[in-house]
mmCIF file of C-alpha atoms in Angstrom:
data_model
loop_
_atom_site.group_PDB
_atom_site.id
_atom_site.type_symbol
_atom_site.label_atom_id
_atom_site.label_comp_id
_atom_site.label_asym_id
_atom_site.label_seq_id
_atom_site.Cartn_x
_atom_site.Cartn_y
_atom_site.Cartn_z
ATOM 1 C CA UNK G 28 -175.160 115.939 -40.173
ATOM 2 C CA UNK G 29 -173.223 116.318 -36.672
ATOM 3 C CA UNK G 30 -173.814 118.984 -34.685
ATOM 4 C CA UNK G 31 -170.961 120.909 -32.977
ATOM 5 C CA UNK G 32 -170.387 121.370 -29.406
ATOM 6 C CA UNK G 33 -170.396 124.777 -30.114
ATOM 7 C CA UNK G 34 -173.856 124.836 -31.458
ATOM 8 C CA UNK G 35 -175.072 123.068 -28.628
ATOM 9 C CA UNK G 36 -173.884 125.591 -26.414
ATOM 10 C CA UNK G 37 -175.402 128.249 -28.045
ATOM 11 C CA UNK G 38 -178.640 126.907 -28.737
ATOM 12 C CA UNK G 39 -179.187 124.957 -25.673
ATOM 13 C CA UNK G 40 -177.228 126.991 -22.853
ATOM 14 C CA UNK G 41 -177.208 130.820 -24.135
ATOM 15 C CA UNK G 42 -180.652 131.316 -23.898
ATOM 16 C CA UNK G 43 -180.589 130.403 -20.475
ATOM 17 C CA UNK G 44 -178.953 133.144 -19.396
ATOM 18 C CA UNK G 45 -182.148 135.427 -18.241
ATOM 19 C CA UNK G 46 -183.262 132.577 -16.119
ATOM 20 C CA UNK G 47 -179.711 131.678 -14.552
ATOM 21 C CA UNK G 48 -179.540 135.578 -13.191
ATOM 22 C CA UNK G 49 -182.767 135.391 -11.849
ATOM 23 C CA UNK G 50 -181.862 132.091 -9.728
ATOM 24 C CA UNK G 51 -178.442 133.810 -9.207
ATOM 25 C CA UNK G 52 -180.046 137.053 -7.903
ATOM 26 C CA UNK G 53 -182.286 135.107 -5.878
ATOM 27 C CA UNK G 54 -179.828 132.914 -4.127
ATOM 28 C CA UNK G 55 -177.190 136.120 -3.725
ATOM 29 C CA UNK G 56 -179.406 138.827 -3.186
ATOM 30 C CA UNK G 57 -177.024 140.973 -5.391
ATOM 31 C CA UNK G 58 -177.479 141.434 -8.673
ATOM 32 C CA UNK G 59 -174.071 142.428 -9.500
ATOM 33 C CA UNK G 60 -172.476 138.742 -7.768
ATOM 34 C CA UNK G 61 -175.517 137.370 -9.886
ATOM 35 C CA UNK G 62 -173.967 138.258 -13.137
ATOM 36 C CA UNK G 63 -170.550 137.183 -12.047
ATOM 37 C CA UNK G 64 -171.910 133.893 -11.315
ATOM 38 C CA UNK G 65 -174.026 133.395 -14.442
ATOM 39 C CA UNK G 66 -170.655 134.594 -16.227
ATOM 40 C CA UNK G 67 -168.758 131.870 -14.094
ATOM 41 C CA UNK G 68 -171.363 128.944 -14.717
ATOM 42 C CA UNK G 69 -171.138 129.963 -18.423
ATOM 43 C CA UNK G 70 -167.378 129.887 -18.348
ATOM 44 C CA UNK G 71 -167.589 126.667 -17.071
ATOM 45 C CA UNK G 72 -169.942 125.114 -18.869
ATOM 46 C CA UNK G 73 -168.119 126.236 -22.198
ATOM 47 C CA UNK G 74 -164.722 124.621 -20.654
ATOM 48 C CA UNK G 75 -166.918 121.238 -20.666
ATOM 49 C CA UNK G 76 -168.128 121.604 -23.762
ATOM 50 C CA UNK G 77 -166.849 118.382 -24.945
ATOM 51 C CA UNK G 78 -169.607 116.684 -22.572
ATOM 52 C CA UNK G 79 -172.794 118.948 -23.830
ATOM 53 C CA UNK G 80 -173.591 116.052 -26.454
ATOM 54 C CA UNK G 81 -174.204 113.312 -23.377
ATOM 55 C CA UNK G 82 -176.108 115.701 -21.248
ATOM 56 C CA UNK G 83 -179.918 114.713 -21.073
ATOM 57 C CA UNK G 84 -181.257 118.024 -19.175
ATOM 58 C CA UNK G 85 -179.099 121.173 -20.656
ATOM 59 C CA UNK G 86 -181.453 123.351 -18.108
ATOM 60 C CA UNK G 87 -180.469 120.897 -14.837
ATOM 61 C CA UNK G 88 -177.041 121.123 -15.571
ATOM 62 C CA UNK G 89 -176.905 124.290 -15.831
ATOM 63 C CA UNK G 90 -178.840 125.195 -13.051
ATOM 64 C CA UNK G 91 -176.433 122.419 -10.988
ATOM 65 C CA UNK G 92 -173.245 124.311 -12.333
ATOM 66 C CA UNK G 93 -174.838 128.059 -11.163
ATOM 67 C CA UNK G 94 -176.079 126.866 -8.114
ATOM 68 C CA UNK G 95 -172.237 125.305 -6.892
ATOM 69 C CA UNK G 96 -171.105 128.728 -8.376
ATOM 70 C CA UNK G 97 -173.492 130.552 -6.090
ATOM 71 C CA UNK G 98 -172.494 128.223 -3.139
ATOM 72 C CA UNK G 99 -168.775 128.972 -4.034
ATOM 73 C CA UNK G 100 -169.558 132.972 -3.993
ATOM 74 C CA UNK G 101 -171.113 132.439 -0.768
ATOM 75 C CA UNK G 102 -168.346 130.460 0.920
ATOM 76 C CA UNK G 103 -166.152 133.418 -0.083
ATOM 77 C CA UNK G 104 -168.413 135.898 1.367
ATOM 78 C CA UNK G 105 -168.495 134.271 4.146
ATOM 79 C CA UNK G 106 -165.164 132.435 5.306
ATOM 80 C CA UNK G 107 -164.900 129.616 7.641
ATOM 81 C CA UNK G 108 -165.346 130.619 10.862
ATOM 82 C CA UNK G 109 -162.168 132.528 12.352
ATOM 83 C CA UNK G 110 -162.814 131.352 16.174
ATOM 84 C CA UNK G 111 -158.958 132.993 17.094
ATOM 85 C CA UNK G 112 -160.143 136.251 17.464
ATOM 86 C CA UNK G 113 -162.928 135.006 20.293
ATOM 87 C CA UNK G 114 -160.439 132.552 21.647
ATOM 88 C CA UNK G 115 -158.183 135.674 21.891
ATOM 89 C CA UNK G 116 -160.537 137.172 23.938
ATOM 90 C CA UNK G 117 -161.656 134.726 25.792
ATOM 91 C CA UNK G 118 -157.882 133.735 26.632
ATOM 92 C CA UNK G 119 -156.171 137.076 27.561
ATOM 93 C CA UNK G 120 -158.740 138.665 29.578
ATOM 94 C CA UNK G 121 -159.999 137.457 32.875
ATOM 95 C CA UNK G 122 -163.127 136.132 33.214
ATOM 96 C CA UNK G 123 -164.109 139.249 34.998
ATOM 97 C CA UNK G 124 -163.053 141.909 32.273
ATOM 98 C CA UNK G 125 -165.012 139.888 29.638
ATOM 99 C CA UNK G 126 -168.459 138.354 30.446
ATOM 100 C CA UNK G 127 -170.225 135.582 28.569
ATOM 101 C CA UNK G 128 -172.508 138.387 26.020
ATOM 102 C CA UNK G 129 -169.330 139.569 24.801
ATOM 103 C CA UNK G 130 -167.917 136.543 23.843
ATOM 104 C CA UNK G 131 -171.664 135.303 22.378
ATOM 105 C CA UNK G 132 -171.733 138.613 20.611
ATOM 106 C CA UNK G 133 -168.526 138.495 18.979
ATOM 107 C CA UNK G 134 -169.701 134.579 18.294
ATOM 108 C CA UNK G 135 -172.655 136.088 16.593
ATOM 109 C CA UNK G 136 -170.690 138.425 14.288
ATOM 110 C CA UNK G 137 -168.997 135.390 12.895
ATOM 111 C CA UNK G 138 -172.556 133.885 11.427
ATOM 112 C CA UNK G 139 -174.041 134.749 8.009
ATOM 113 C CA UNK G 140 -175.307 138.119 7.574
ATOM 114 C CA UNK G 141 -178.502 136.219 7.391
ATOM 115 C CA UNK G 142 -178.160 133.913 10.520
ATOM 116 C CA UNK G 143 -177.038 137.199 12.727
ATOM 117 C CA UNK G 144 -179.928 139.092 11.899
ATOM 118 C CA UNK G 145 -182.712 136.345 12.497
ATOM 119 C CA UNK G 146 -180.979 135.795 16.098
ATOM 120 C CA UNK G 147 -180.276 139.530 17.050
ATOM 121 C CA UNK G 148 -183.795 140.285 16.104
ATOM 122 C CA UNK G 149 -184.909 137.125 18.373
ATOM 123 C CA UNK G 150 -182.716 136.979 20.985
ATOM 124 C CA UNK G 151 -182.111 140.896 21.779
ATOM 125 C CA UNK G 152 -185.132 142.587 20.348
ATOM 126 C CA UNK G 153 -187.323 139.431 21.571
ATOM 127 C CA UNK G 154 -189.070 139.213 17.994
ATOM 128 C CA UNK G 155 -191.051 135.669 17.150
ATOM 129 C CA UNK G 156 -190.058 133.938 14.148
ATOM 130 C CA UNK G 157 -193.735 135.166 12.565
ATOM 131 C CA UNK G 158 -192.452 138.931 13.236
ATOM 132 C CA UNK G 159 -188.994 138.047 12.025
ATOM 133 C CA UNK G 160 -190.049 136.484 8.797
ATOM 134 C CA UNK G 161 -192.650 139.836 7.877
ATOM 135 C CA UNK G 162 -189.434 142.000 8.898
ATOM 136 C CA UNK G 163 -186.752 140.312 6.670
ATOM 137 C CA UNK G 164 -189.121 139.094 3.771
ATOM 138 C CA UNK G 165 -187.671 135.689 4.578
ATOM 139 C CA UNK G 166 -190.362 132.627 5.057
ATOM 140 C CA UNK G 167 -191.309 131.627 8.088
ATOM 141 C CA UNK G 168 -189.687 128.243 7.414
ATOM 142 C CA UNK G 169 -186.375 130.060 6.570
ATOM 143 C CA UNK G 170 -186.614 131.812 9.484
ATOM 144 C CA UNK G 171 -186.773 128.937 11.621
ATOM 145 C CA UNK G 172 -184.155 126.900 9.810
ATOM 146 C CA UNK G 173 -181.827 130.088 10.249
ATOM 147 C CA UNK G 174 -182.604 130.364 14.077
ATOM 148 C CA UNK G 175 -181.999 126.735 14.415
ATOM 149 C CA UNK G 176 -178.602 126.625 12.288
ATOM 150 C CA UNK G 177 -177.417 130.173 14.254
ATOM 151 C CA UNK G 178 -178.287 128.598 17.434
ATOM 152 C CA UNK G 179 -176.236 125.392 16.780
ATOM 153 C CA UNK G 180 -173.114 126.981 15.859
ATOM 154 C CA UNK G 181 -172.849 129.485 18.306
ATOM 155 C CA UNK G 182 -173.326 126.363 21.165
ATOM 156 C CA UNK G 183 -170.855 124.604 18.725
ATOM 157 C CA UNK G 184 -168.159 127.337 18.981
ATOM 158 C CA UNK G 185 -169.190 128.756 22.942
ATOM 159 C CA UNK G 186 -167.990 125.176 23.908
ATOM 160 C CA UNK G 187 -165.046 124.688 21.564
ATOM 161 C CA UNK G 188 -163.990 128.449 23.396
ATOM 162 C CA UNK G 189 -164.807 126.916 27.013
ATOM 163 C CA UNK G 190 -163.320 123.608 26.407
ATOM 164 C CA UNK G 191 -159.807 124.792 25.489
#
């Protein structure tokens, strides 16, 4: 007896909903977006149901699809950095009117919220990575990574502005 694609979906993927929701909530930090991510993932899996019999690890397949969906949601949340607003500020005002701190502040505003938070705590509140980890609930390693990525992006955007 051949098992149908629908049966595979129902028996192997639908029961993963709760676990997928937990993972999505951890990634996205928002229960509504997590529910949307899991729903989109399930639809994506359903639409590819003809390939389900060949999947060796349904759990890994579902988690990979969820991760991809969550990344799409995060990207929609933080569209590609729009440097035009900062460039307009730098080009239309004389150097006396706009100081570097104003430009840097606007660049920081373009970063993802987690990077903004740790950069501001570190640079403006003079907090150590360990203190930031305690305040934000991020792991110390994550704080160091967020700081590094945020600083790199600030430098990249600042150099783009000053070279043009």
